[in-house]
mmCIF file of C-alpha atoms in Angstrom:
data_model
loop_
_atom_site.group_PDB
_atom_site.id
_atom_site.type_symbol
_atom_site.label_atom_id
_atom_site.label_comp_id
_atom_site.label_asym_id
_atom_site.label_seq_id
_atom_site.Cartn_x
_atom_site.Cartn_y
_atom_site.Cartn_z
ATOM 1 C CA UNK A 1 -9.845 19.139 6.442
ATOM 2 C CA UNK A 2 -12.480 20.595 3.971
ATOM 3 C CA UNK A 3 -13.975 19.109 1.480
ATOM 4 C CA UNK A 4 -14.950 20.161 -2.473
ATOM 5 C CA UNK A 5 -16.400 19.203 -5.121
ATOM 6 C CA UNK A 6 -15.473 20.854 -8.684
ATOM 7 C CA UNK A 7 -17.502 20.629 -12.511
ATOM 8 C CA UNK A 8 -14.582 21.072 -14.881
ATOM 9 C CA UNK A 9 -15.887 21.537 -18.435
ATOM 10 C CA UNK A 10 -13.020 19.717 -20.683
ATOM 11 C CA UNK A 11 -12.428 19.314 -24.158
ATOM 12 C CA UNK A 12 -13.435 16.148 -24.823
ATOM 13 C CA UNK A 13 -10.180 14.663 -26.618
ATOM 14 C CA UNK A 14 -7.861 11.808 -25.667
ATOM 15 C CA UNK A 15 -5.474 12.660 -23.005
ATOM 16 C CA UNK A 16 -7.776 14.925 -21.116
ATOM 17 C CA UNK A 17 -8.367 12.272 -17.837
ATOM 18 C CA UNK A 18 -4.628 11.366 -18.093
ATOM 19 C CA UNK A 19 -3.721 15.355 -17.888
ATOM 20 C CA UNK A 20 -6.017 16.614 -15.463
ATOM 21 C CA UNK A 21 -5.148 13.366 -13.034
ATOM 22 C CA UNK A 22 -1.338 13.707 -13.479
ATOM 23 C CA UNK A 23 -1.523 17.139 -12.204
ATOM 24 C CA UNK A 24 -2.700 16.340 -8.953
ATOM 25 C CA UNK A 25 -0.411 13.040 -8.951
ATOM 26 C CA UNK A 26 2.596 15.548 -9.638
ATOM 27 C CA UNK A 27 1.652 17.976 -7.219
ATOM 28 C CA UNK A 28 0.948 15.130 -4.128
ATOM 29 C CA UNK A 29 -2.655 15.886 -4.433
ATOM 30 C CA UNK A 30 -5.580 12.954 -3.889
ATOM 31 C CA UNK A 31 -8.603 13.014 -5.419
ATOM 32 C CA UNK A 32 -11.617 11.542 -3.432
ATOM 33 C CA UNK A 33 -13.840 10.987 -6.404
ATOM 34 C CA UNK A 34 -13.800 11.228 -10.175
ATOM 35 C CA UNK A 35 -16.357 10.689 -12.326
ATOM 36 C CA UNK A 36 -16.061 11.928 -16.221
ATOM 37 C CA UNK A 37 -19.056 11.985 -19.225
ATOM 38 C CA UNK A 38 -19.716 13.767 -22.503
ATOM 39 C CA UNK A 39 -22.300 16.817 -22.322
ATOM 40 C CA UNK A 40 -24.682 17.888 -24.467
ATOM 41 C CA UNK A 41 -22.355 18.990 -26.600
ATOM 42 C CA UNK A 42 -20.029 16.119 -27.848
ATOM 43 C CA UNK A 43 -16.932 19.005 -27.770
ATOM 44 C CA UNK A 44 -16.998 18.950 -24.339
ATOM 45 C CA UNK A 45 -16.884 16.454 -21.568
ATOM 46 C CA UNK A 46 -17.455 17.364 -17.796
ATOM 47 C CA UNK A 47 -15.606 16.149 -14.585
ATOM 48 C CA UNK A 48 -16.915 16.106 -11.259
ATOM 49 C CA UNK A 49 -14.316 16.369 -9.128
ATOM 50 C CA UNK A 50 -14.445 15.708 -4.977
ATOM 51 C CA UNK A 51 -10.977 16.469 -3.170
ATOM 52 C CA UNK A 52 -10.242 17.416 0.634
ATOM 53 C CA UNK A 53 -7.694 19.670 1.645
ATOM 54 C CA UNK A 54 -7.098 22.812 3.516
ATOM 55 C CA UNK A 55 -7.889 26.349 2.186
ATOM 56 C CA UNK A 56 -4.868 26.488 0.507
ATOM 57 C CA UNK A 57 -4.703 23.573 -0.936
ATOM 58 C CA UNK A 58 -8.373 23.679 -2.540
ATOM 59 C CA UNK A 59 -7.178 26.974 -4.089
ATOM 60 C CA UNK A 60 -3.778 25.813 -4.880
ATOM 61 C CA UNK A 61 -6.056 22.956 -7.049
ATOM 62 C CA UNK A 62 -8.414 25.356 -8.482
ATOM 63 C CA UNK A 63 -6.025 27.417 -9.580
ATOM 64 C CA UNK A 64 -3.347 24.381 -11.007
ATOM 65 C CA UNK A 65 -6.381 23.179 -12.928
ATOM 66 C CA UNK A 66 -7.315 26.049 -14.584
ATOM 67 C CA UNK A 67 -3.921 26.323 -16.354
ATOM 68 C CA UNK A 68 -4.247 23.173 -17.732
ATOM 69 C CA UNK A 69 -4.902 24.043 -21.486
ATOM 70 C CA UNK A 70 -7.935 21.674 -22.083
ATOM 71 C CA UNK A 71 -9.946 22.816 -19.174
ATOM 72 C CA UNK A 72 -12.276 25.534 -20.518
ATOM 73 C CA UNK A 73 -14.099 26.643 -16.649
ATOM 74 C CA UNK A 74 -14.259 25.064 -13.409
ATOM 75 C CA UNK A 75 -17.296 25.769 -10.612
ATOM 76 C CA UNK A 76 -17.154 24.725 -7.327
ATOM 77 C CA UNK A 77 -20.185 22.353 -6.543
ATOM 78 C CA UNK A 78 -21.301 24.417 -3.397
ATOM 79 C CA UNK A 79 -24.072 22.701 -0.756
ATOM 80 C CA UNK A 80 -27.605 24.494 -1.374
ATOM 81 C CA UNK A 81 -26.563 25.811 -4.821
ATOM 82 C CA UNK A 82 -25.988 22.614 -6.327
ATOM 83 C CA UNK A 83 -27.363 18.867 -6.982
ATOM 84 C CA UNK A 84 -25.009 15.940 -6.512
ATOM 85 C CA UNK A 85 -25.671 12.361 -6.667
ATOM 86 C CA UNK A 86 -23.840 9.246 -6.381
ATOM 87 C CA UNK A 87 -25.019 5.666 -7.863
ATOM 88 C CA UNK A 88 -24.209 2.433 -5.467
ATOM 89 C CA UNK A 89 -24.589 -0.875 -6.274
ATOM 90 C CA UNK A 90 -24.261 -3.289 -3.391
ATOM 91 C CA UNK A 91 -24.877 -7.173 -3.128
ATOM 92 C CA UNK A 92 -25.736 -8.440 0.120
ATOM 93 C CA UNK A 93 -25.533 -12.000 1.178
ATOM 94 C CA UNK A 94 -28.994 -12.544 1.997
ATOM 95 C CA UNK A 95 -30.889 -16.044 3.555
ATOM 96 C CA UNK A 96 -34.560 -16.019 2.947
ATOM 97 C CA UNK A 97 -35.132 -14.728 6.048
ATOM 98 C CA UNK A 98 -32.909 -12.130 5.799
ATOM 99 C CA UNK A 99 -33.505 -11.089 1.863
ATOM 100 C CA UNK A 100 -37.495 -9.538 3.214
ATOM 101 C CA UNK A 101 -35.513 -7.171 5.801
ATOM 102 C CA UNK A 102 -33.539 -6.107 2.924
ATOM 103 C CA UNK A 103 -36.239 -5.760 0.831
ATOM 104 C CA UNK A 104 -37.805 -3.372 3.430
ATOM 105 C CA UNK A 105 -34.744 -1.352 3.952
ATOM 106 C CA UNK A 106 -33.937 -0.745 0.616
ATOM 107 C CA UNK A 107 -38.461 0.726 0.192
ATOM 108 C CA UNK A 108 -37.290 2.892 2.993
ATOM 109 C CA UNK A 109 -34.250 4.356 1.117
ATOM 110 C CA UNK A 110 -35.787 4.375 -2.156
ATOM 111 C CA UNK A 111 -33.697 1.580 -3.198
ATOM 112 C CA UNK A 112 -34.612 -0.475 -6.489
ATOM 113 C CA UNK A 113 -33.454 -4.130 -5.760
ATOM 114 C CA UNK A 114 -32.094 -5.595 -9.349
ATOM 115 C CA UNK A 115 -31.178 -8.788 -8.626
ATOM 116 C CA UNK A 116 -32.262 -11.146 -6.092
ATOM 117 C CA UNK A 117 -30.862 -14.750 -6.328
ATOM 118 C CA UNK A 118 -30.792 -18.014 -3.949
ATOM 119 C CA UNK A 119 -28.687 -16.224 -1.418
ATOM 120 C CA UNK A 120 -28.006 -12.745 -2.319
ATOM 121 C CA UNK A 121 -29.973 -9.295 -3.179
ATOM 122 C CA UNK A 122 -28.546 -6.685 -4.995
ATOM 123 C CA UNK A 123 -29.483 -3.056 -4.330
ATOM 124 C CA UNK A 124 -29.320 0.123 -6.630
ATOM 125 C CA UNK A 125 -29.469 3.367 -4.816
ATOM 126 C CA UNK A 126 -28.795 7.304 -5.862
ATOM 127 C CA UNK A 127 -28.146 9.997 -4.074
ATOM 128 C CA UNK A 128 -26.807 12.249 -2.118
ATOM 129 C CA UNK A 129 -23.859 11.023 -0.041
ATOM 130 C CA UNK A 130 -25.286 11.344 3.591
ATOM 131 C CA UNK A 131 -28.031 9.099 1.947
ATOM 132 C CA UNK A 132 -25.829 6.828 0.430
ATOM 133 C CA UNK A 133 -23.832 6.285 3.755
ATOM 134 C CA UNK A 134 -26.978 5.842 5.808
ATOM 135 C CA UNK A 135 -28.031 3.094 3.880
ATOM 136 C CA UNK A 136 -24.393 1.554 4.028
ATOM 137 C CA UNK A 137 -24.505 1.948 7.273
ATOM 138 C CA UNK A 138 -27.761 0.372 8.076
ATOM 139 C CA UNK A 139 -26.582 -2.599 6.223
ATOM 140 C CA UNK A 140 -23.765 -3.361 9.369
ATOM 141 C CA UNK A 141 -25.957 -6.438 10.727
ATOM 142 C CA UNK A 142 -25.589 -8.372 6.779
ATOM 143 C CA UNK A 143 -22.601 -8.890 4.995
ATOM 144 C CA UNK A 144 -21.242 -7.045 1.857
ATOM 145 C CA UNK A 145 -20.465 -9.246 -0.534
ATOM 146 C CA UNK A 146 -19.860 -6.717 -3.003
ATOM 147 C CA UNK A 147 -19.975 -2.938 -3.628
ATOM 148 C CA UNK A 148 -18.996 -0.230 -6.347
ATOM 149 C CA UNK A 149 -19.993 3.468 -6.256
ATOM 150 C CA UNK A 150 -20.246 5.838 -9.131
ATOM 151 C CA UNK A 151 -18.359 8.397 -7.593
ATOM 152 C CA UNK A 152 -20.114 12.122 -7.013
ATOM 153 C CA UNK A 153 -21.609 13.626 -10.562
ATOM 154 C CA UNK A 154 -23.450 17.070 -9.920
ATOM 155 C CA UNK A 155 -24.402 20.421 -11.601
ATOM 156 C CA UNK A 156 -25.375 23.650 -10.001
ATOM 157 C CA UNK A 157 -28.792 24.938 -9.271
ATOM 158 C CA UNK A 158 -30.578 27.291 -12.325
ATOM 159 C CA UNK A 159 -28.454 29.799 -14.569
ATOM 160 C CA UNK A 160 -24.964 28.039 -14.938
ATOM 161 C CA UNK A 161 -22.375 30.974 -14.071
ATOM 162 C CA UNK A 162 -18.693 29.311 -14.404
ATOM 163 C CA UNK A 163 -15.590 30.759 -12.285
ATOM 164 C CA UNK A 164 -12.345 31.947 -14.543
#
């Protein structure tokens, strides 16, 4: 299964999210991640879009999306010609003892710790996904007491050329 990540530039009008997320509901699609915010222009919003699929699938979803009347271009967030990051927040449940090794792990990751408290630390990290899961995955000796990701946000590398 392949995955991809799409920049949909929207109008930026009620309705949009519910429109562009009932079409993959109606069609049996699942979206991995979905993160929406206004641009520089307040017109226009952009989605970042992650799904997994086979090849004709993905272009079964480019396609479908592009006939939506609100969606004014789409790009496919390709690896090397694109930035995309992802914001975590994670608390850890953390004895004195253990809230130093956590301390240390999150320098190594360039992880900002925003809240420490009696027994917990909370971490902030951004960044790619690999990076993201490392970190998670380093974690597997303390326990998660809570967690929320941003989802993927990205935007391609110098002059922005959108598909039709």
């Amino acid at each position: 299964m392949k995955k991809m990540v799409l920049s949909l530039l929207v109008d930026n009008t009620s309705g949009v999210l519910s429109r562009v997320s009932g079409m993959f509901s109606r069609r049996g699609y699942n979206i991995d991640s979905l993160t929406v915010g206004v641009t520089e222009n307040p017109q226009y919003s952009r989605m970042t879009v992650a799904v997994s699929g086979d090849d004709r699938i993905l272009s079964q979803i480019k396609k479908q999306l592009l006939k939506l009347e609100d969606v004014i271009s789409i790009t496919e967030l390709k690896d090397g010609e694109s930035v995309c990051r992802e914001l975590v927040l994670v608390k850890i449940k953390a004895s004195t003892d253990e809230r130093q090794q956590i301390i240390s792990l999150a320098d190594v990751f360039r992880a900002k710790v925003v809240d420490v408290s009696k027994d917990s630390v909370m971490c902030e990290i951004t960044g790619n996904v690999s990076k993201i899961e490392a970190f998670i995955s380093l974690l597997d000796g303390f326990t998660i007491e809570e967690m929320v990701r941003t989802g993927l946000t990205g935007l391609t590398r110098g002059h922005i050329k959108y598909e039709d």
